[in-house]
PDB file of C-alpha atoms in Angstrom:
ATOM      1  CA  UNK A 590     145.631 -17.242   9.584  1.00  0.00           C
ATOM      2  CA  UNK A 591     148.509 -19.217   8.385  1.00  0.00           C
ATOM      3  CA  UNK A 592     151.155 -21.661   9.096  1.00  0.00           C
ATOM      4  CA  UNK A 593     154.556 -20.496   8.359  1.00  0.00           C
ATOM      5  CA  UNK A 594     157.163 -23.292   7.629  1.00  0.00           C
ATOM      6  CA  UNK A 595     160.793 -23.530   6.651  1.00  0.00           C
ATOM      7  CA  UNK A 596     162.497 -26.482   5.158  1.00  0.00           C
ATOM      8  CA  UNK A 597     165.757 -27.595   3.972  1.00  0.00           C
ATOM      9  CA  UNK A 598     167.143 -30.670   2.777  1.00  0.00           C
ATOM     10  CA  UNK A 599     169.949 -32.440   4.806  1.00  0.00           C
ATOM     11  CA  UNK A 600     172.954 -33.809   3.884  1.00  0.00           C
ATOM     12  CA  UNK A 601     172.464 -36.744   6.253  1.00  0.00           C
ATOM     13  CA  UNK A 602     171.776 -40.273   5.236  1.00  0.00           C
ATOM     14  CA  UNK A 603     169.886 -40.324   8.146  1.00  0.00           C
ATOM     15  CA  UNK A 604     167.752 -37.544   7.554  1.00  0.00           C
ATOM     16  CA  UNK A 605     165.156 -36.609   5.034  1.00  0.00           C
ATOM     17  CA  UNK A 606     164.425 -32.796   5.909  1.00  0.00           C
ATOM     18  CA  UNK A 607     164.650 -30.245   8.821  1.00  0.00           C
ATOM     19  CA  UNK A 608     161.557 -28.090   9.327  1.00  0.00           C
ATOM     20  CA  UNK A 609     160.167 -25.235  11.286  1.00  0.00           C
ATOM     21  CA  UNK A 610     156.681 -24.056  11.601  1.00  0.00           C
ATOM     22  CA  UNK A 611     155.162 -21.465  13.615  1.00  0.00           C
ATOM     23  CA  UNK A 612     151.156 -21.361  13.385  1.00  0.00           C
ATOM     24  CA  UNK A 613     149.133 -17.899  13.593  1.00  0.00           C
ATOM     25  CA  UNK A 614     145.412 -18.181  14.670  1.00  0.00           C
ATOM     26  CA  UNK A 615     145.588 -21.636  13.210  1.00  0.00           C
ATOM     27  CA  UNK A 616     143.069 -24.552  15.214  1.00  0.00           C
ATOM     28  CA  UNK A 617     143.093 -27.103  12.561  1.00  0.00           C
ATOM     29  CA  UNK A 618     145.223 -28.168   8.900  1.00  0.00           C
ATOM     30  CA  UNK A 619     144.702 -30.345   6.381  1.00  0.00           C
ATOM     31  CA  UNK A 620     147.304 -33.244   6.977  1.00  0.00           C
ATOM     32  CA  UNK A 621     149.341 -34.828   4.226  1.00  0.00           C
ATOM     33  CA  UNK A 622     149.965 -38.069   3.511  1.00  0.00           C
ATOM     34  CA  UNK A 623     153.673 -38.950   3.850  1.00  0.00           C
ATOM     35  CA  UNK A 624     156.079 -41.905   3.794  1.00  0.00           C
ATOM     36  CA  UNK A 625     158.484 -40.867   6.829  1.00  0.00           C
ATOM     37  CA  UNK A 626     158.144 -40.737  10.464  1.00  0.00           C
ATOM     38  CA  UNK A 627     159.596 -37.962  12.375  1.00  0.00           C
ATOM     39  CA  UNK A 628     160.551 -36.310  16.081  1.00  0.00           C
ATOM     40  CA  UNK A 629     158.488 -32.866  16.502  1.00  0.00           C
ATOM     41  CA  UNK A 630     159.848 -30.629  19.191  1.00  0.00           C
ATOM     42  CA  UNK A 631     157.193 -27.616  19.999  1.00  0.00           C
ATOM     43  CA  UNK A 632     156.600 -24.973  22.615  1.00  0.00           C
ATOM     44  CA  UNK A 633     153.377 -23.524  23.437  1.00  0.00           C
ATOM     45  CA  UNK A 634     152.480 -21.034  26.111  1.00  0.00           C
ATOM     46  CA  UNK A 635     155.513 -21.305  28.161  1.00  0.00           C
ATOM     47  CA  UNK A 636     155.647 -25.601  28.068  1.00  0.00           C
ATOM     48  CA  UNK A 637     157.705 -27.185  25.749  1.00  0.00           C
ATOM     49  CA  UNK A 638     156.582 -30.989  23.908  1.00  0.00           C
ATOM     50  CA  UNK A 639     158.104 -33.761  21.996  1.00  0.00           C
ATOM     51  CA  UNK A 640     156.355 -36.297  19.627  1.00  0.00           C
ATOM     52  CA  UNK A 641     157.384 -38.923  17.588  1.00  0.00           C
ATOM     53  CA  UNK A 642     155.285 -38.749  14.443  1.00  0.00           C
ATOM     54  CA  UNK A 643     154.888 -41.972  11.963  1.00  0.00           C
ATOM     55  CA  UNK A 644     153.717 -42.396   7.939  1.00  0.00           C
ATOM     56  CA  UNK A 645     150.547 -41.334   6.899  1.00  0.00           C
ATOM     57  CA  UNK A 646     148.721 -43.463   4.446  1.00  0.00           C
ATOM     58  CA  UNK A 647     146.016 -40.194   3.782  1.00  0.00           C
ATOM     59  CA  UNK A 648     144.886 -36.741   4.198  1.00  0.00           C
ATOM     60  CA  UNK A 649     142.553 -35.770   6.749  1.00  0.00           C
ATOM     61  CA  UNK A 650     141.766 -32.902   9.257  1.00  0.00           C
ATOM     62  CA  UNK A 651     144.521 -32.482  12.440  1.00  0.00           C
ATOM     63  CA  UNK A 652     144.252 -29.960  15.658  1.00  0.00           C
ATOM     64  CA  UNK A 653     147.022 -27.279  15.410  1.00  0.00           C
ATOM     65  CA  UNK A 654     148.250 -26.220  18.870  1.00  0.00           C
ATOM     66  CA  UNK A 655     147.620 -22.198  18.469  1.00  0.00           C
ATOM     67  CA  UNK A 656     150.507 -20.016  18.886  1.00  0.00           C
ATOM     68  CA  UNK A 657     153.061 -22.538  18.722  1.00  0.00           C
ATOM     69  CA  UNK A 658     156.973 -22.838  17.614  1.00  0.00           C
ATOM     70  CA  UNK A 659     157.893 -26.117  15.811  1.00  0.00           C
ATOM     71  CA  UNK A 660     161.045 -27.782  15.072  1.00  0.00           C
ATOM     72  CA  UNK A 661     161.186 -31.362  13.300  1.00  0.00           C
ATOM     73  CA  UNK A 662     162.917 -33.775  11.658  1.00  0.00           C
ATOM     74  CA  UNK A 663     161.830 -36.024   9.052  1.00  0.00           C
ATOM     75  CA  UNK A 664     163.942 -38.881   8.579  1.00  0.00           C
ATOM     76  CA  UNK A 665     165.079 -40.780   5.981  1.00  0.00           C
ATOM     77  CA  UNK A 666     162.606 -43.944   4.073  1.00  0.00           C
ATOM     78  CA  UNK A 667     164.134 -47.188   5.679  1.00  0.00           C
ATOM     79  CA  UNK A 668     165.168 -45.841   9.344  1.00  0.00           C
ATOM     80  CA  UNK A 669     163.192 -46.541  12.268  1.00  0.00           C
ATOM     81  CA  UNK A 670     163.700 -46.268  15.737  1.00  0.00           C
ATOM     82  CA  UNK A 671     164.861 -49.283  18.344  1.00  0.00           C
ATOM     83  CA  UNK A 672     161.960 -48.874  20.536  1.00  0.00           C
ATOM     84  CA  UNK A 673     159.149 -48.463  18.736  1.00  0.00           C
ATOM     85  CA  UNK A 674     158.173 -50.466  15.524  1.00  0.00           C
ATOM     86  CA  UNK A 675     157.357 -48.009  12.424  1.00  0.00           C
ATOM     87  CA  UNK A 676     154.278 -49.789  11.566  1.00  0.00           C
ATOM     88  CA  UNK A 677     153.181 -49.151  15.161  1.00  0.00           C
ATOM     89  CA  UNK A 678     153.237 -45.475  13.834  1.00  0.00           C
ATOM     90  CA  UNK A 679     151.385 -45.835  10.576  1.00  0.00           C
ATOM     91  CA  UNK A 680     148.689 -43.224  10.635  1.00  0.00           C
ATOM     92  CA  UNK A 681     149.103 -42.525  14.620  1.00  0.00           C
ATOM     93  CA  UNK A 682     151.933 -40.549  16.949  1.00  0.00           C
ATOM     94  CA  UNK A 683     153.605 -41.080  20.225  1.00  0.00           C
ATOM     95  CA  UNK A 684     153.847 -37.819  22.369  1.00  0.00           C
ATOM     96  CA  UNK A 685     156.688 -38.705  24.561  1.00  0.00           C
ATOM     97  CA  UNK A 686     156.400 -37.997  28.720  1.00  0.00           C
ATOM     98  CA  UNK A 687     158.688 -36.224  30.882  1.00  0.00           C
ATOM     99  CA  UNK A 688     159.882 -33.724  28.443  1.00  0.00           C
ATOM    100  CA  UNK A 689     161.125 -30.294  29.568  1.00  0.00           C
ATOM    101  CA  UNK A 690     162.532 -27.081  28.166  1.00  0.00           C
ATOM    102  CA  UNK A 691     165.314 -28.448  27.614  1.00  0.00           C
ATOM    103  CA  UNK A 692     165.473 -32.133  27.382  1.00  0.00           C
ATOM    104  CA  UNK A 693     163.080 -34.814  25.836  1.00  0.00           C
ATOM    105  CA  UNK A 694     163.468 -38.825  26.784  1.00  0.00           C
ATOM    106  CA  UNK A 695     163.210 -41.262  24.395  1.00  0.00           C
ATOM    107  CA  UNK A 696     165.000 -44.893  24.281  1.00  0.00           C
ATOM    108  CA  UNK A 697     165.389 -45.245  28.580  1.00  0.00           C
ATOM    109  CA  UNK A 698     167.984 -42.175  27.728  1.00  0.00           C
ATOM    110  CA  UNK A 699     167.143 -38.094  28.019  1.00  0.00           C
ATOM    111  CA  UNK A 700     168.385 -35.866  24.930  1.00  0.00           C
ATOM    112  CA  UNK A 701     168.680 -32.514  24.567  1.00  0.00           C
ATOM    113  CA  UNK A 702     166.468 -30.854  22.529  1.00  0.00           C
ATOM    114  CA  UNK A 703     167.417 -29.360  19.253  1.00  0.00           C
ATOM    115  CA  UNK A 704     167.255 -26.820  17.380  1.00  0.00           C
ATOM    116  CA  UNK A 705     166.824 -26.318  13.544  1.00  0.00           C
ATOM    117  CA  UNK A 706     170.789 -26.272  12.753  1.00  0.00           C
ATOM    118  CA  UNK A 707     171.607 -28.788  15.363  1.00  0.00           C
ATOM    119  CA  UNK A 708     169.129 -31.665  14.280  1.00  0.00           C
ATOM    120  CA  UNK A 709     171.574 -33.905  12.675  1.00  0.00           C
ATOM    121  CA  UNK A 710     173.537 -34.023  15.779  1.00  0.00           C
ATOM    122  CA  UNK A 711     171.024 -35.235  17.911  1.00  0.00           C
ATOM    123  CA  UNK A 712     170.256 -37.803  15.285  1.00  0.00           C
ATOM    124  CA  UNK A 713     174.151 -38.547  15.315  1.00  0.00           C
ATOM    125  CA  UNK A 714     173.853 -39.515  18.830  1.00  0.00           C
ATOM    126  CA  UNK A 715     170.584 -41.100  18.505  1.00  0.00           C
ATOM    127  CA  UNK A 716     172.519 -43.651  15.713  1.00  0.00           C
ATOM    128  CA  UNK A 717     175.799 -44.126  17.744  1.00  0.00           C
ATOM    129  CA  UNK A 718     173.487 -45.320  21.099  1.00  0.00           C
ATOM    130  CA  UNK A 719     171.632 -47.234  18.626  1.00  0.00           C
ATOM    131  CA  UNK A 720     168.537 -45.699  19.514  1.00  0.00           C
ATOM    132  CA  UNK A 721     167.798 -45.097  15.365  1.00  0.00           C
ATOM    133  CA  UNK A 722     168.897 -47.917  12.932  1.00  0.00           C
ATOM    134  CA  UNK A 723     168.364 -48.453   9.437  1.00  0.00           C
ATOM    135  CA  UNK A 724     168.018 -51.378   6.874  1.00  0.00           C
ATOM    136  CA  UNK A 725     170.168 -50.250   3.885  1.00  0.00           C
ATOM    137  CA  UNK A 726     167.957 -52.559   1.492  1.00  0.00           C
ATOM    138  CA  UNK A 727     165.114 -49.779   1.393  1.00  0.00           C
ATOM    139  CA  UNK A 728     167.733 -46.899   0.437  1.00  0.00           C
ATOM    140  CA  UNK A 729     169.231 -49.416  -2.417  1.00  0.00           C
ATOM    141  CA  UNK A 730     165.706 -50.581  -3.296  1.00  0.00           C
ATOM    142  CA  UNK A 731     164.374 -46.970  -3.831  1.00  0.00           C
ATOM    143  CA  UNK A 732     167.620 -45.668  -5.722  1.00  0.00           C
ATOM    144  CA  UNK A 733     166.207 -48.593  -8.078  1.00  0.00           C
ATOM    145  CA  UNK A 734     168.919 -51.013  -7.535  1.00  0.00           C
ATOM    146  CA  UNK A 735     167.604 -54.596  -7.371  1.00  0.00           C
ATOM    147  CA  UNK A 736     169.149 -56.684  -4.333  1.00  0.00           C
ATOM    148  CA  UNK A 737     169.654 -60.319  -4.929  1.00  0.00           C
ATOM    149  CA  UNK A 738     167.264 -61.220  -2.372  1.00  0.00           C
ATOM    150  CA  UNK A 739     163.497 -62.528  -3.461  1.00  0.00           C
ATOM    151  CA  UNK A 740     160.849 -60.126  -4.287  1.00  0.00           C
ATOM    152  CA  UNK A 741     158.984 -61.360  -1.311  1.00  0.00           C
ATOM    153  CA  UNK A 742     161.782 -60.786   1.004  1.00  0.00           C
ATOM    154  CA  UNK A 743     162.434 -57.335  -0.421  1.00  0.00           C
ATOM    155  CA  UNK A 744     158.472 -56.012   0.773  1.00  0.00           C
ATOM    156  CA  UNK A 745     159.039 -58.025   4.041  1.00  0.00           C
ATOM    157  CA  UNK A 746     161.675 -56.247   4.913  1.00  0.00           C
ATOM    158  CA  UNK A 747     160.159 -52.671   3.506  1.00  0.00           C
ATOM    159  CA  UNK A 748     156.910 -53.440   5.424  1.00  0.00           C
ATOM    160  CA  UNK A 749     159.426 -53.991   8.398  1.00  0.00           C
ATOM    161  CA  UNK A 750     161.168 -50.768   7.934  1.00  0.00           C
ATOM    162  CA  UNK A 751     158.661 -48.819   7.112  1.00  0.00           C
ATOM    163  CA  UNK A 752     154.716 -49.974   7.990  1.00  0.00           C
ATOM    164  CA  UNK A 753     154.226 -49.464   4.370  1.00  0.00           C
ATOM    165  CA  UNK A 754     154.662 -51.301   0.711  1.00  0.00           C
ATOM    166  CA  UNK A 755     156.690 -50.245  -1.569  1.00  0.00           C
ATOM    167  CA  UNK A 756     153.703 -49.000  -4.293  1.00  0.00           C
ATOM    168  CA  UNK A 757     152.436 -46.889  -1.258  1.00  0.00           C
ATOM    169  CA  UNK A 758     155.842 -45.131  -0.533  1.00  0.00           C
ATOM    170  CA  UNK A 759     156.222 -44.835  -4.283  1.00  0.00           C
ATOM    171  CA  UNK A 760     152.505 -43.425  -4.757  1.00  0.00           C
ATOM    172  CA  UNK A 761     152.512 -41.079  -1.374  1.00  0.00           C
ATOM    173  CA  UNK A 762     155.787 -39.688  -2.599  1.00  0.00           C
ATOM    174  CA  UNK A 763     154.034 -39.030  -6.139  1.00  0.00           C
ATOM    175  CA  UNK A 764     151.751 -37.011  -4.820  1.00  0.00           C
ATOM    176  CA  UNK A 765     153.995 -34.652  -2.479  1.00  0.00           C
ATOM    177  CA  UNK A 766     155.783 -34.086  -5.554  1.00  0.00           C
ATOM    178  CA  UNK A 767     152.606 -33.184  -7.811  1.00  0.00           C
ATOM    179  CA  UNK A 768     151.070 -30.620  -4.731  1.00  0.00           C
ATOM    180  CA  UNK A 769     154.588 -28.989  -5.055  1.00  0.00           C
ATOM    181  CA  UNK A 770     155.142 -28.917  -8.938  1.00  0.00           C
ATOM    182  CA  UNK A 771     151.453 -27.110  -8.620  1.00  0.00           C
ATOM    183  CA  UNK A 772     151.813 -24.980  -6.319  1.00  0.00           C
ATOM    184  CA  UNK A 773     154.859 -24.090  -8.466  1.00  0.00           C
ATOM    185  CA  UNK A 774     152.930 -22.992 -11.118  1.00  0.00           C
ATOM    186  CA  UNK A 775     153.508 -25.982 -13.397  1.00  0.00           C
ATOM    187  CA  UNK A 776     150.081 -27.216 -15.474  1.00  0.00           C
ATOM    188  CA  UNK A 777     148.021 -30.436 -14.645  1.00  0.00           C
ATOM    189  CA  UNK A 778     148.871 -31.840 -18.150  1.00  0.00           C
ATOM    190  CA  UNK A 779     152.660 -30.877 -17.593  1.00  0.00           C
ATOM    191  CA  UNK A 780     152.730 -32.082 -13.629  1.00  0.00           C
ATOM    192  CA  UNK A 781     151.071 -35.693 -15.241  1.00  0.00           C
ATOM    193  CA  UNK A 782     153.726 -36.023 -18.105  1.00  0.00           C
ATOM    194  CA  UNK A 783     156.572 -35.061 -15.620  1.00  0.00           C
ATOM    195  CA  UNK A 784     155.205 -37.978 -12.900  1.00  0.00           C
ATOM    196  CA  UNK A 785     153.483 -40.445 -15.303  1.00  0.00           C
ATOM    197  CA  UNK A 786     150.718 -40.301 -14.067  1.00  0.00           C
ATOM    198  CA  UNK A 787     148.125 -42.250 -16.287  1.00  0.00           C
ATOM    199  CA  UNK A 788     145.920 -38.992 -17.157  1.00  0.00           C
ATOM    200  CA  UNK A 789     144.405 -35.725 -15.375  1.00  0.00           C
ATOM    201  CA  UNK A 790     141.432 -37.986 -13.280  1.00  0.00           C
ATOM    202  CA  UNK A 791     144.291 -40.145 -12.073  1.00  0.00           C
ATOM    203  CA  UNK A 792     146.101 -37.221 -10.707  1.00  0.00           C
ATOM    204  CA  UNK A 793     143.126 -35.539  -9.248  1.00  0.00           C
ATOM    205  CA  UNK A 794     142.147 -38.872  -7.418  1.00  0.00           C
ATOM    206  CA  UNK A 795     145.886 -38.794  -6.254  1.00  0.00           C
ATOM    207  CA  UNK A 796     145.628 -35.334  -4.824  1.00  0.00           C
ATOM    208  CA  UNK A 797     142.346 -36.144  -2.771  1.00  0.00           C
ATOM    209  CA  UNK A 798     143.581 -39.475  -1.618  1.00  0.00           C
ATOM    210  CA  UNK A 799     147.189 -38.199  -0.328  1.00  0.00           C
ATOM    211  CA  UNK A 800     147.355 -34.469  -0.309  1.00  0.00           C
ATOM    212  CA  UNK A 801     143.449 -33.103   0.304  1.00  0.00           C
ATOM    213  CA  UNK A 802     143.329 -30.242  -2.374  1.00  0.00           C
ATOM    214  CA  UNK A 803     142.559 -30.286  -5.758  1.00  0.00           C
ATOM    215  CA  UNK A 804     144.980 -28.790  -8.583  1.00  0.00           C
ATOM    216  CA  UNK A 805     143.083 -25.405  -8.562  1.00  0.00           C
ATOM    217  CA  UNK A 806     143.241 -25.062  -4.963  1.00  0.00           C
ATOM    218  CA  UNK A 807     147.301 -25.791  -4.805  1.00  0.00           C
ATOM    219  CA  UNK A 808     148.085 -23.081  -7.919  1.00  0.00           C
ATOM    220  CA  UNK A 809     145.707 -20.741  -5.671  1.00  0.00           C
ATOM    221  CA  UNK A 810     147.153 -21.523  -2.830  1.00  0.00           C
ATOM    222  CA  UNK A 811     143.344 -21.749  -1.650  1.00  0.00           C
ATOM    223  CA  UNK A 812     141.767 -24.314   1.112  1.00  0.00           C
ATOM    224  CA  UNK A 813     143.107 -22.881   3.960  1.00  0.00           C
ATOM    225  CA  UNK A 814     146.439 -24.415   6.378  1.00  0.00           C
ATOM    226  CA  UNK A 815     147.808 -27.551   5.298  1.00  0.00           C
ATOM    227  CA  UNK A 816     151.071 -29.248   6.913  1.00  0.00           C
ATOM    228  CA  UNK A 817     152.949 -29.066   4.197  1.00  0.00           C
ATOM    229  CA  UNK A 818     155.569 -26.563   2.937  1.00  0.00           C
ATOM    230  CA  UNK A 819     154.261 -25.485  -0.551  1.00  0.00           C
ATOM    231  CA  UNK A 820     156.970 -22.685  -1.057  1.00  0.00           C
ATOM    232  CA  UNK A 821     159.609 -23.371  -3.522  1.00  0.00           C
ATOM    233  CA  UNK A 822     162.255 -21.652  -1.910  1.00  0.00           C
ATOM    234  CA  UNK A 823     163.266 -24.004   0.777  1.00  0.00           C
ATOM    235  CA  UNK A 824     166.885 -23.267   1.976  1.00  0.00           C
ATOM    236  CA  UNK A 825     169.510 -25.890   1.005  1.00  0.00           C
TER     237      UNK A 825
END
């Protein structure tokens, strides 16, 4: 009983990661927390299914279609899509209509439906019909630059971009990195030093909150299928 996931980076400033999962007698995961929305592509006994999937703000408990083939792309902290507001996603999903093996509509437009080495093209066309735009602020703000705007316009225009604050992309982003540095191998007293985090309670409050495990059960890989992809070795 497992999911089995893939992930690499992309080279995209549009694009966070590319992923692939495939689950195996798997009803139910723990979800993670994260700061990105995303387009999930799946087929399941013969039917093929599209959803747009927004930030999560904590962990919980999520259905796992059994026997299924995902493909999705996580995009980039600041992008959003024309149609639908990101903080309209926060914590929910959109499972689009009318998709088929082939093609998915999204924007009053159909797409074809892409693979794992073909994602940023789709998202290439997506950003030339202006279906997916960005506000370059959030990049420059989370690179740590400090635009001469007001501090108050800065989280306006985050919230706007993202559904979220600034602290709570900083903090679920934290986290993600602790559950891998742990599942790595890496200590609790070396994973707080490396993320300054306060102390170990802070951390383990962290990892309930956001990731649903405790630091035990990520270096034992114990607690049964969560959506996220725990193995070092992600392909460039």
């Amino acid at each position: 009983m497992e999911l089995r996931f893939g992930t690499r980076q992309s080279d995209s400033p549009w694009v966070d990661t590319v992923w692939t999962c495939t689950s195996e007698q798997v009803t139910e995961m723990t979800s993670v927390a994260g700061a990105r929305w995303g387009l999930v592509f799946w087929r399941q006994d013969g039917r093929a299914y599209t959803s747009i999937t927004g930030p999560e703000t904590r962990t919980g408990m999520a259905p796992v279609p059994e026997g299924a083939n995902f493909t999705g792309i996580e995009f980039a902290v600041g992008t959003s899509l024309r149609a639908v507001p990101t903080s309209a996603l926060v914590d929910a999903g959109v499972e689009l209509p009318d998709t088929t093996r082939w093609t998915f509509r999204l924007d009053g437009a159909r797409w074809e439906t892409p693979g794992p080495d073909d994602a940023e093209a789709l998202v290439e066309r997506l950003v030339r019909a202006g279906a997916v735009v960005a506000d370059p602020l959030v990049a420059e703000v989370l690179r740590g630059h400090r635009p001469d705007v007001s501090g108050r316009t800065v989280e306006r225009r985050f919230r706007a971009a993202t559904g979220l604050t600034l602290g709570a992309v900083r903090q679920i982003e934290r986290a993600r990195t602790a559950a891998g540095l742990l599942a790595a191998g890496d200590p609790a007293a070396v994973v707080v030093a490396k993320l300054r985090y306060f102390d170990e309670p802070h951390l383990a409050r962290a990892l309930r909150s956001y990731v649903g495990r405790t630091a035990g059960q990520l270096r034992e890989g114990a607690g049964g299928a969560i959506g996220l992809d725990l193995d070092q070795r992600s392909t460039p």
